[in-house]
Coordinates of N, CA and C in Angstrom, one line a residue:
M284 N -149.9 144.8 -59.0 CA -149.1 145.0 -57.8 C -149.9 145.5 -56.6
S285 N -151.0 146.0 -56.9 CA -151.8 146.6 -55.8 C -152.3 145.5 -54.8
D286 N -152.4 144.3 -55.3 CA -152.9 143.2 -54.4 C -151.8 142.6 -53.6
R287 N -150.6 143.0 -53.7 CA -149.5 142.5 -52.9 C -149.5 143.1 -51.5
F288 N -150.1 144.2 -51.3 CA -150.0 144.9 -50.1 C -151.5 145.3 -49.6
I289 N -151.7 145.3 -48.3 CA -153.0 145.8 -47.8 C -152.7 146.8 -46.7
T290 N -153.6 147.7 -46.4 CA -153.4 148.6 -45.3 C -153.6 148.0 -44.0
V291 N -153.2 148.6 -43.0 CA -153.4 148.1 -41.6 C -154.9 148.1 -41.3
Q292 N -155.6 149.1 -41.8 CA -157.0 149.2 -41.5 C -157.8 148.1 -42.3
A293 N -157.3 147.8 -43.5 CA -158.0 146.7 -44.3 C -157.8 145.3 -43.6
A294 N -156.6 145.1 -43.0 CA -156.3 143.9 -42.3 C -157.2 143.8 -41.0
A295 N -157.3 144.9 -40.3 CA -158.1 145.0 -39.1 C -159.6 144.7 -39.5
D296 N -160.0 145.3 -40.5 CA -161.4 145.1 -40.9 C -161.7 143.6 -41.3
E297 N -160.7 143.0 -42.0 CA -160.9 141.6 -42.4 C -161.0 140.7 -41.2
L298 N -160.2 140.9 -40.2 CA -160.2 140.1 -39.0 C -161.2 140.6 -37.9
K299 N -161.8 141.7 -38.1 CA -162.7 142.3 -37.2 C -162.0 142.6 -35.8
V300 N -160.8 143.2 -35.9 CA -160.1 143.6 -34.7 C -159.7 145.0 -34.9
S301 N -159.0 145.6 -33.9 CA -158.6 146.9 -33.9 C -157.2 147.0 -34.7
R302 N -156.9 148.3 -35.1 CA -155.6 148.5 -35.8 C -154.5 148.1 -34.8
Y303 N -154.7 148.4 -33.6 CA -153.6 148.1 -32.6 C -153.2 146.6 -32.6
V304 N -154.2 145.8 -32.7 CA -154.0 144.3 -32.7 C -153.1 144.0 -33.9
I305 N -153.4 144.6 -35.1 CA -152.6 144.4 -36.3 C -151.2 144.9 -36.1
Y306 N -151.0 146.0 -35.4 CA -149.6 146.5 -35.2 C -148.9 145.5 -34.2
Q307 N -149.6 145.0 -33.3 CA -149.0 144.0 -32.4 C -148.5 142.8 -33.2
L308 N -149.3 142.3 -34.2 CA -148.8 141.2 -35.0 C -147.6 141.6 -35.8
I309 N -147.5 142.8 -36.3 CA -146.4 143.3 -37.0 C -145.2 143.3 -36.1
W310 N -145.3 143.9 -34.9 CA -144.2 144.0 -33.9 C -143.7 142.7 -33.5
A311 N -144.6 141.7 -33.4 CA -144.2 140.3 -33.0 C -143.6 139.5 -34.2
G312 N -143.7 140.1 -35.4 CA -143.1 139.4 -36.5 C -144.1 138.3 -37.1
E313 N -145.4 138.4 -36.7 CA -146.3 137.4 -37.2 C -146.7 137.7 -38.6
V314 N -146.7 138.9 -39.0 CA -147.0 139.3 -40.4 C -145.9 140.3 -40.8
Q315 N -145.6 140.3 -42.1 CA -144.5 141.2 -42.6 C -145.2 142.5 -43.1
S316 N -144.4 143.5 -42.9 CA -144.9 144.8 -43.4 C -143.8 145.6 -44.0
V317 N -144.1 146.6 -44.7 CA -143.1 147.6 -45.3 C -143.6 149.0 -45.0
K318 N -142.7 149.9 -45.0 CA -143.1 151.3 -44.7 C -142.8 152.1 -46.0
L319 N -143.8 152.7 -46.5 CA -143.7 153.5 -47.8 C -144.0 155.0 -47.4
G320 N -142.9 155.7 -47.2 CA -143.1 157.1 -46.7 C -143.6 157.0 -45.3
R321 N -144.7 157.6 -45.0 CA -145.3 157.5 -43.6 C -146.3 156.4 -43.5
C322 N -146.5 155.7 -44.6 CA -147.6 154.7 -44.6 C -147.0 153.3 -44.3
R323 N -147.7 152.5 -43.5 CA -147.4 151.1 -43.3 C -148.3 150.2 -44.1
R324 N -147.7 149.3 -44.8 CA -148.5 148.3 -45.6 C -148.1 146.9 -45.3
I325 N -149.0 146.0 -45.2 CA -148.8 144.6 -44.8 C -148.7 143.8 -46.1
V326 N -147.7 142.9 -46.1 CA -147.5 142.1 -47.3 C -148.7 141.1 -47.3
R327 N -149.5 141.1 -48.3 CA -150.7 140.3 -48.4 C -150.4 138.8 -48.2
Q328 N -149.3 138.3 -48.8 CA -149.0 136.9 -48.7 C -148.8 136.5 -47.2
S329 N -148.0 137.3 -46.5 CA -147.8 136.9 -45.1 C -149.0 137.0 -44.3
F330 N -149.9 137.9 -44.6 CA -151.2 138.0 -43.9 C -152.1 136.8 -44.1
D331 N -152.1 136.4 -45.4 CA -152.9 135.2 -45.8 C -152.4 134.0 -45.1
T332 N -151.0 133.9 -45.0 CA -150.4 132.7 -44.4 C -150.8 132.7 -42.9
Y333 N -150.7 133.9 -42.3 CA -151.1 134.0 -40.8 C -152.5 133.5 -40.6
V334 N -153.4 134.0 -41.4 CA -154.8 133.6 -41.3 C -155.0 132.1 -41.5
S335 N -154.3 131.6 -42.5 CA -154.4 130.1 -42.8 C -153.9 129.3 -41.6
D336 N -152.8 129.8 -41.0 CA -152.3 129.1 -39.8 C -153.3 129.2 -38.6
L337 N -154.0 130.3 -38.5 CA -155.0 130.4 -37.4 C -156.1 129.3 -37.6
I338 N -156.5 129.2 -38.9 CA -157.5 128.2 -39.2 C -157.1 126.8 -38.9
E339 N -155.8 126.5 -39.3 CA -155.3 125.2 -39.1 C -155.2 124.9 -37.6
Q340 N -154.8 125.8 -36.8 CA -154.7 125.6 -35.3 C -156.0 125.4 -34.7
A341 N -157.1 126.0 -35.2 CA -158.4 125.9 -34.7 C -159.0 124.5 -35.0
A342 N -158.5 123.9 -36.1 CA -159.1 122.6 -36.5 C -158.6 121.5 -35.6

């Protein structure tokens, strides 16, 4: 189950952007996230889909 979610920082590191950019994606509904206590976690599948869509648009 640990690979179902990633941290905001891990998503930012993977895309080489700031955490704020990732939060903007969450707020815009581009990627799904859940809140566990005070922590925000991104649903890995939605993040992977977002990245795949970016690649398709660039092609």
